[in-house]
Amino acid sequence: MSADFFGMTTLAASGVTEADPTGAAALHRTKVLEMTQAAEDAVLAPSGAGAWSADIRAALATRIATLNGETALAERYAARIGDDSAAALADPANDGSAQNMSAAVAFMDKVAARTRDVKAEDIETLKAAGIDDADIVRLAELNAFLAYQIRLVAGLKLMRGAA
Amino acid sequence: MSKVVHKFTRNVPHWQPRVTPVVLAEASQEQLDALQVTPSNTKVSEYVLVLAHDPETLKVRSPLFNAIMYDPGGMSRAERELGAIGASIVNRCVYCAAVHADRHAKLERDTDVTDKIFMSGADADLSPRNKAILNFAIKLSQCPSEASDADMTMLREAGLDDNEILDLILSAALFGWANRLMHVLGDPVRKEAAA
């Protein structure tokens, strides 16, 4: 087990500690939770970032956590944004046009909140905006991982009785 | 010709990518490592070849996926499939719903539960335990989550312990991830025989 198991983003944002019963359940799935942290590292700060810098990724993560009402998680991601121009993307009210990212931002919001309505045309819109296939997959993976982590945090908070 | 499948089914469709998959013969060493391609295992699905565009994520995603769905202990494998199905219904991921309804039916040797879920969704007439599990997975999968203390109480009253509840949260959440790849990056299609 990693030295700072309960300090990993998902458990810390859920407020799960070693002392509560939910902590015991978390320790039962040590490997899964450690791999969850490894996945977070891979989507938030990969070495091959493509078109999406770590600052942009942290801003989009903050945005999606905010859309889901997960304040503690949003604050953790907001703290990782180093670049002021990327920081504006964290606000769900900003459509990304000032950052020249309106197509990517609209896609991220739709995939996060209205997944069932995503159609082939939404991918064509990204391609028309000059986003290549690898960068489309990178956006989808970032969004998809966050969907997982946000629901894991929401569920852990309910287990603790702290939602 | 192929036709996009819009209705839930256990008959697993073909998945047709909306972006161009990585060409295996041109894959980088990092992509090959993430794809776990070995001389004895060179058959790779188009889906995984699409995900190979982001090899760092793919490399950690596959073992995480397997651990959540198959590691021993906690909630049964069939019940983890119910968590996956609940998420896939909310996100209308016909492909994921088909794969995991088919697995559920095979594990349980029963098609009744998944028939009822495809017919009636959250209102399906199931055993109290299955109903509590499906209800929780569906509510947790909304954006934002609609799962409440009452839904958690329903799980505990249906007999789930903390380890089982965590496995349910993990399997439903994991399909929030899988659905946003499968349903977003491709279409479930049925290939029609050439006339």
Short mmCIF file of C-alpha atoms in Angstrom, two decimals:
data_model
loop_
_atom_site.label_atom_id
_atom_site.label_comp_id
_atom_site.label_asym_id
_atom_site.label_seq_id
_atom_site.Cartn_x
_atom_site.Cartn_y
_atom_site.Cartn_z
CA MET A 1 0.00 0.00 0.00
CA SER A 2 1.22 3.51 -0.79
CA ALA A 3 2.41 5.53 2.20
CA ASP A 4 -0.25 8.17 1.72
CA PHE A 5 -3.17 5.90 0.77
CA PHE A 6 -5.85 8.10 2.36
CA GLY A 7 -4.22 11.21 0.87
CA MET A 8 -4.92 10.06 -2.69
CA THR A 9 -7.30 12.43 -4.50
CA THR A 10 -10.41 10.21 -4.53
CA LEU A 11 -10.32 9.25 -0.84
CA ALA A 12 -9.25 12.71 0.34
CA ALA A 13 -12.00 14.45 -1.69
CA SER A 14 -14.52 11.99 -0.17
CA GLY A 15 -13.26 12.62 3.36
CA VAL A 16 -12.65 8.89 3.90
CA THR A 17 -10.14 8.17 6.69
CA GLU A 18 -8.63 5.04 8.16
CA ALA A 19 -10.76 5.55 11.28
CA ASP A 20 -14.22 5.22 9.68
CA PRO A 21 -15.93 2.01 8.45
CA THR A 22 -15.77 3.23 4.83
CA GLY A 23 -11.97 3.36 5.29
CA ALA A 24 -12.00 -0.38 6.06
CA ALA A 25 -13.93 -1.07 2.84
CA ALA A 26 -11.43 1.12 0.93
CA LEU A 27 -8.57 -0.95 2.37
CA HIS A 28 -10.33 -4.05 1.03
CA ARG A 29 -9.87 -2.57 -2.49
CA THR A 30 -6.36 -1.12 -2.05
CA LYS A 31 -5.19 -2.17 -5.52
CA VAL A 32 -8.23 -0.68 -7.27
CA LEU A 33 -7.89 2.65 -5.47
CA GLU A 34 -4.16 2.85 -6.15
CA MET A 35 -4.78 2.14 -9.84
CA THR A 36 -7.44 4.87 -9.76
CA GLN A 37 -4.73 7.32 -8.68
CA ALA A 38 -2.43 6.05 -11.45
CA ALA A 39 -5.25 6.63 -13.97
CA GLU A 40 -5.74 10.16 -12.63
CA ASP A 41 -2.04 10.86 -13.12
CA ALA A 42 -2.26 9.52 -16.69
CA VAL A 43 -5.21 11.73 -17.70
CA LEU A 44 -4.33 14.87 -15.75
CA ALA A 45 -0.60 15.04 -16.34
CA PRO A 46 0.54 12.64 -19.07
CA SER A 47 4.02 12.94 -20.59
CA GLY A 48 2.43 12.82 -24.07
CA ALA A 49 -0.16 15.55 -23.53
CA GLY A 50 -0.97 16.27 -27.20
CA ALA A 51 -2.95 19.50 -27.65
CA TRP A 52 -4.13 19.57 -24.01
CA SER A 53 -1.58 20.88 -21.51
CA ALA A 54 -1.69 19.87 -17.85
CA ASP A 55 -3.13 23.34 -17.08
CA ILE A 56 -5.95 22.90 -19.61
CA ARG A 57 -6.64 19.40 -18.28
CA ALA A 58 -6.79 20.62 -14.67
CA ALA A 59 -9.13 23.45 -15.72
CA LEU A 60 -11.45 21.07 -17.59
CA ALA A 61 -11.39 18.68 -14.61
CA THR A 62 -12.38 21.56 -12.31
CA ARG A 63 -15.17 22.49 -14.72
CA ILE A 64 -16.60 18.95 -14.87
CA ALA A 65 -16.36 18.41 -11.10
CA THR A 66 -18.19 21.75 -10.68
CA LEU A 67 -20.90 20.71 -13.18
CA ASN A 68 -21.42 17.65 -10.97
CA GLY A 69 -21.52 19.67 -7.75
CA GLU A 70 -18.38 17.97 -6.37
CA THR A 71 -16.85 21.02 -4.67
CA ALA A 72 -14.00 19.36 -2.78
CA LEU A 73 -12.79 17.60 -5.93
CA ALA A 74 -13.17 20.81 -7.97
CA GLU A 75 -11.04 22.70 -5.43
CA ARG A 76 -8.29 20.09 -5.65
CA TYR A 77 -8.15 20.34 -9.43
CA ALA A 78 -8.41 24.15 -9.38
CA ALA A 79 -5.28 24.24 -7.21
CA ARG A 80 -3.37 22.49 -9.99
CA ILE A 81 -4.05 25.15 -12.65
CA GLY A 82 -0.84 27.15 -13.10
CA ASP A 83 -1.75 29.23 -16.14
CA ASP A 84 -4.27 32.08 -15.85
CA SER A 85 -5.61 31.78 -19.41
CA ALA A 86 -6.43 28.10 -18.83
CA ALA A 87 -8.05 28.96 -15.48
CA ALA A 88 -10.97 30.66 -17.26
CA LEU A 89 -11.98 27.28 -18.73
CA ALA A 90 -12.76 26.01 -15.22
CA ASP A 91 -15.88 28.19 -15.07
CA PRO A 92 -18.88 26.32 -16.58
CA ALA A 93 -20.30 29.72 -17.66
CA ASN A 94 -17.33 30.31 -20.01
CA ASP A 95 -17.86 28.81 -23.49
CA GLY A 96 -14.12 28.73 -24.24
CA SER A 97 -14.21 31.04 -27.27
CA ALA A 98 -11.76 33.52 -25.70
CA GLN A 99 -9.31 30.62 -25.33
CA ASN A 100 -10.02 29.42 -28.89
CA MET A 101 -11.39 26.20 -27.41
CA SER A 102 -15.15 26.47 -27.92
CA ALA A 103 -15.51 23.17 -29.83
CA ALA A 104 -13.57 21.18 -27.21
CA VAL A 105 -15.41 22.87 -24.33
CA ALA A 106 -18.88 22.25 -25.83
CA PHE A 107 -17.90 18.61 -26.41
CA MET A 108 -16.66 18.16 -22.84
CA ASP A 109 -19.84 19.63 -21.34
CA LYS A 110 -22.07 17.43 -23.49
CA VAL A 111 -20.12 14.23 -22.84
CA ALA A 112 -20.09 14.95 -19.10
CA ALA A 113 -23.73 15.94 -18.65
CA ARG A 114 -25.71 14.64 -21.63
CA THR A 115 -23.77 11.52 -22.58
CA ARG A 116 -26.78 9.76 -24.06
CA ASP A 117 -27.30 12.59 -26.59
CA VAL A 118 -23.77 12.42 -28.05
CA LYS A 119 -23.91 11.62 -31.78
CA ALA A 120 -21.47 11.01 -34.63
CA GLU A 121 -21.91 14.69 -35.60
CA ASP A 122 -20.32 15.77 -32.31
CA ILE A 123 -17.11 14.00 -33.31
CA GLU A 124 -17.32 15.51 -36.80
CA THR A 125 -17.58 18.99 -35.21
CA LEU A 126 -14.30 18.39 -33.36
CA LYS A 127 -12.60 17.20 -36.56
CA ALA A 128 -13.91 20.30 -38.42
CA ALA A 129 -12.36 22.46 -35.67
CA GLY A 130 -8.97 20.93 -36.56
CA ILE A 131 -8.71 18.53 -33.60
CA ASP A 132 -6.99 15.32 -34.66
CA ASP A 133 -8.07 11.78 -33.76
CA ALA A 134 -5.51 11.33 -30.98
CA ASP A 135 -6.57 14.60 -29.33
CA ILE A 136 -10.25 13.56 -29.58
CA VAL A 137 -9.44 10.30 -27.78
CA ARG A 138 -7.45 12.23 -25.15
CA LEU A 139 -10.45 14.51 -24.48
CA ALA A 140 -12.81 11.53 -24.22
CA GLU A 141 -10.48 9.70 -21.80
CA LEU A 142 -10.12 12.76 -19.57
CA ASN A 143 -13.90 13.20 -19.49
CA ALA A 144 -14.56 9.49 -19.00
CA PHE A 145 -12.06 9.14 -16.15
CA LEU A 146 -13.60 12.14 -14.38
CA ALA A 147 -17.09 10.64 -14.74
CA TYR A 148 -15.75 7.59 -12.90
CA GLN A 149 -13.88 9.49 -10.20
CA ILE A 150 -16.76 11.92 -9.55
CA ARG A 151 -19.21 9.03 -9.05
CA LEU A 152 -16.76 7.17 -6.87
CA VAL A 153 -16.43 10.27 -4.68
CA ALA A 154 -20.24 10.76 -4.59
CA GLY A 155 -20.72 7.10 -3.60
CA LEU A 156 -18.02 7.13 -0.92
CA LYS A 157 -19.55 10.25 0.64
CA LEU A 158 -22.93 8.48 0.80
CA MET A 159 -21.30 5.43 2.40
CA ARG A 160 -19.82 7.69 5.07
CA GLY A 161 -23.19 9.34 5.58
CA ALA A 162 -21.61 12.70 4.70
CA ALA A 163 -23.34 13.54 1.42
CA MET B 1 -23.81 -1.97 -45.36
CA SER B 2 -24.30 -1.60 -41.64
CA LYS B 3 -27.10 -0.15 -39.56
CA VAL B 4 -26.75 1.64 -36.21
CA VAL B 5 -28.48 -0.24 -33.37
CA HIS B 6 -30.60 2.04 -31.15
CA LYS B 7 -32.54 -0.47 -29.06
CA PHE B 8 -31.17 -2.33 -26.05
CA THR B 9 -30.35 -5.96 -26.84
CA ARG B 10 -28.28 -8.85 -25.45
CA ASN B 11 -27.21 -9.68 -29.00
CA VAL B 12 -23.83 -7.88 -28.96
CA PRO B 13 -23.48 -5.56 -31.99
CA HIS B 14 -20.30 -4.74 -33.86
CA TRP B 15 -18.59 -1.51 -32.69
CA GLN B 16 -17.73 0.92 -35.49
CA PRO B 17 -15.26 3.68 -34.59
CA ARG B 18 -15.90 7.37 -35.35
CA VAL B 19 -12.16 8.11 -35.35
CA THR B 20 -9.43 6.19 -37.15
CA PRO B 21 -7.91 3.43 -34.98
CA VAL B 22 -4.14 3.16 -34.59
CA VAL B 23 -2.71 0.88 -37.29
CA LEU B 24 -1.04 -1.98 -35.43
CA ALA B 25 1.85 -2.25 -37.91
CA GLU B 26 2.64 1.44 -37.33
CA ALA B 27 2.17 1.46 -33.53
CA SER B 28 4.93 2.89 -31.32
CA GLN B 29 6.60 0.76 -28.64
CA GLU B 30 4.60 2.65 -26.00
CA GLN B 31 1.37 1.83 -27.83
CA LEU B 32 2.35 -1.84 -28.20
CA ASP B 33 3.09 -2.02 -24.47
CA ALA B 34 -0.30 -0.49 -23.64
CA LEU B 35 -2.03 -2.84 -26.11
CA GLN B 36 -0.24 -5.80 -24.46
CA VAL B 37 0.56 -7.15 -27.91
CA THR B 38 2.73 -10.26 -27.72
CA PRO B 39 3.82 -12.67 -30.47
CA SER B 40 1.11 -15.08 -29.29
CA ASN B 41 -1.56 -12.39 -28.93
CA THR B 42 -1.79 -10.21 -32.01
CA LYS B 43 -5.58 -9.96 -32.24
CA VAL B 44 -6.60 -6.50 -31.05
CA SER B 45 -10.11 -5.00 -31.29
CA GLU B 46 -10.74 -1.73 -33.12
CA TYR B 47 -11.96 -0.28 -29.84
CA VAL B 48 -8.65 -0.91 -28.11
CA LEU B 49 -6.79 0.37 -31.19
CA VAL B 50 -8.78 3.62 -30.90
CA LEU B 51 -7.83 3.91 -27.22
CA ALA B 52 -4.18 3.33 -28.18
CA HIS B 53 -4.15 6.97 -29.33
CA ASP B 54 -3.78 7.68 -25.57
CA PRO B 55 -1.43 4.86 -24.50
CA GLU B 56 -0.67 6.21 -21.02
CA THR B 57 -4.34 6.01 -20.06
CA LEU B 58 -4.97 2.71 -21.83
CA LYS B 59 -2.08 1.08 -19.98
CA VAL B 60 -3.60 1.79 -16.54
CA ARG B 61 -7.24 1.49 -17.61
CA SER B 62 -7.22 -2.19 -18.63
CA PRO B 63 -5.92 -3.63 -15.31
CA LEU B 64 -8.17 -1.26 -13.34
CA PHE B 65 -11.20 -2.37 -15.35
CA ASN B 66 -10.39 -6.05 -14.77
CA ALA B 67 -9.79 -5.56 -11.03
CA ILE B 68 -13.13 -3.78 -10.52
CA MET B 69 -15.13 -6.35 -12.48
CA TYR B 70 -13.31 -9.60 -11.60
CA ASP B 71 -11.22 -9.38 -8.40
CA PRO B 72 -12.44 -11.89 -5.78
CA GLY B 73 -14.38 -10.93 -2.63
CA GLY B 74 -17.07 -8.33 -2.12
CA MET B 75 -20.07 -8.23 -4.44
CA SER B 76 -20.71 -11.11 -6.86
CA ARG B 77 -19.64 -10.86 -10.48
CA ALA B 78 -23.25 -10.95 -11.71
CA GLU B 79 -24.20 -8.09 -9.38
CA ARG B 80 -21.24 -6.03 -10.61
CA GLU B 81 -22.67 -6.55 -14.11
CA LEU B 82 -25.93 -5.01 -12.84
CA GLY B 83 -23.96 -1.92 -11.79
CA ALA B 84 -22.52 -1.75 -15.32
CA ILE B 85 -25.95 -2.20 -16.89
CA GLY B 86 -27.52 0.56 -14.74
CA ALA B 87 -24.92 3.09 -15.90
CA SER B 88 -25.19 1.95 -19.53
CA ILE B 89 -28.96 2.46 -19.52
CA VAL B 90 -28.64 6.02 -18.20
CA ASN B 91 -26.00 6.88 -20.78
CA ARG B 92 -27.83 4.93 -23.52
CA CYS B 93 -24.68 2.97 -24.36
CA VAL B 94 -26.30 0.17 -26.36
CA TYR B 95 -22.97 -1.61 -26.90
CA CYS B 96 -21.93 -1.72 -23.21
CA ALA B 97 -25.48 -2.68 -22.17
CA ALA B 98 -25.44 -5.60 -24.62
CA VAL B 99 -22.05 -6.95 -23.54
CA HIS B 100 -22.87 -6.77 -19.84
CA ALA B 101 -26.48 -7.98 -20.08
CA ASP B 102 -25.16 -10.97 -22.02
CA ARG B 103 -22.55 -11.61 -19.29
CA HIS B 104 -25.16 -11.26 -16.57
CA ALA B 105 -27.47 -13.72 -18.33
CA LYS B 106 -24.62 -16.24 -18.73
CA LEU B 107 -23.38 -15.90 -15.14
CA GLU B 108 -26.90 -16.28 -13.74
CA ARG B 109 -28.12 -18.73 -16.42
CA ASP B 110 -31.14 -16.47 -16.60
CA THR B 111 -32.37 -13.91 -19.12
CA ASP B 112 -35.38 -12.79 -17.09
CA VAL B 113 -33.61 -10.07 -15.07
CA THR B 114 -32.04 -8.33 -18.07
CA ASP B 115 -35.22 -8.73 -20.17
CA LYS B 116 -37.12 -6.88 -17.44
CA ILE B 117 -34.43 -4.17 -17.16
CA PHE B 118 -34.43 -3.53 -20.91
CA MET B 119 -38.24 -3.42 -20.87
CA SER B 120 -38.83 -1.23 -17.80
CA GLY B 121 -35.51 0.35 -16.73
CA ALA B 122 -35.52 1.55 -13.12
CA ASP B 123 -39.12 0.30 -12.69
CA ALA B 124 -38.23 -3.32 -13.53
CA ASP B 125 -39.93 -5.86 -11.26
CA LEU B 126 -36.88 -7.50 -9.64
CA SER B 127 -35.93 -9.12 -6.33
CA PRO B 128 -35.50 -6.50 -3.55
CA ARG B 129 -31.72 -6.97 -3.67
CA ASN B 130 -31.43 -6.60 -7.46
CA LYS B 131 -33.85 -3.68 -7.38
CA ALA B 132 -31.78 -1.84 -4.74
CA ILE B 133 -28.59 -2.45 -6.76
CA LEU B 134 -30.07 -1.30 -10.08
CA ASN B 135 -31.76 1.71 -8.47
CA PHE B 136 -28.49 2.86 -6.91
CA ALA B 137 -26.48 2.38 -10.12
CA ILE B 138 -29.03 4.35 -12.16
CA LYS B 139 -29.16 7.24 -9.70
CA LEU B 140 -25.37 7.41 -9.24
CA SER B 141 -24.97 7.59 -13.03
CA GLN B 142 -26.94 10.82 -13.46
CA CYS B 143 -25.12 14.15 -13.82
CA PRO B 144 -24.97 15.22 -11.04
CA SER B 145 -25.50 12.00 -9.10
CA GLU B 146 -29.05 11.62 -7.75
CA ALA B 147 -28.17 8.83 -5.29
CA SER B 148 -29.32 9.72 -1.76
CA ASP B 149 -29.11 8.50 1.81
CA ALA B 150 -32.44 6.71 1.23
CA ASP B 151 -30.92 4.78 -1.71
CA MET B 152 -27.95 3.83 0.50
CA THR B 153 -30.37 2.66 3.22
CA MET B 154 -32.20 0.57 0.61
CA LEU B 155 -28.91 -1.21 -0.21
CA ARG B 156 -28.20 -1.94 3.46
CA GLU B 157 -31.76 -3.15 4.05
CA ALA B 158 -31.39 -5.45 1.04
CA GLY B 159 -28.43 -7.04 2.87
CA LEU B 160 -25.39 -5.47 1.19
CA ASP B 161 -22.38 -4.93 3.46
CA ASP B 162 -19.81 -2.13 3.06
CA ASN B 163 -17.45 -4.17 0.88
CA GLU B 164 -20.32 -5.04 -1.47
CA ILE B 165 -21.56 -1.45 -1.58
CA LEU B 166 -18.09 -0.22 -2.51
CA ASP B 167 -17.95 -2.79 -5.33
CA LEU B 168 -21.32 -1.54 -6.60
CA ILE B 169 -20.14 2.08 -6.52
CA LEU B 170 -16.97 1.05 -8.37
CA SER B 171 -18.73 -0.97 -11.09
CA ALA B 172 -21.40 1.68 -11.75
CA ALA B 173 -18.78 4.48 -11.74
CA LEU B 174 -16.49 2.47 -14.02
CA PHE B 175 -19.24 2.36 -16.63
CA GLY B 176 -19.59 6.12 -16.38
CA TRP B 177 -16.08 5.88 -17.84
CA ALA B 178 -16.59 3.02 -20.32
CA ASN B 179 -19.87 4.48 -21.68
CA ARG B 180 -18.15 7.82 -22.37
CA LEU B 181 -15.66 6.00 -24.60
CA MET B 182 -17.88 3.41 -26.30
CA HIS B 183 -20.93 5.60 -26.86
CA VAL B 184 -18.89 8.70 -27.76
CA LEU B 185 -16.11 7.32 -29.95
CA GLY B 186 -18.15 4.83 -32.00
CA ASP B 187 -21.50 3.36 -33.04
CA PRO B 188 -23.03 -0.04 -32.29
CA VAL B 189 -23.88 -1.48 -35.71
CA ARG B 190 -25.37 -4.60 -37.20
CA LYS B 191 -23.69 -5.70 -40.39
CA GLU B 192 -26.18 -6.55 -43.08
CA ALA B 193 -25.43 -9.36 -45.48
CA ALA B 194 -24.60 -8.14 -48.97
CA ALA B 195 -27.58 -8.56 -51.30
#
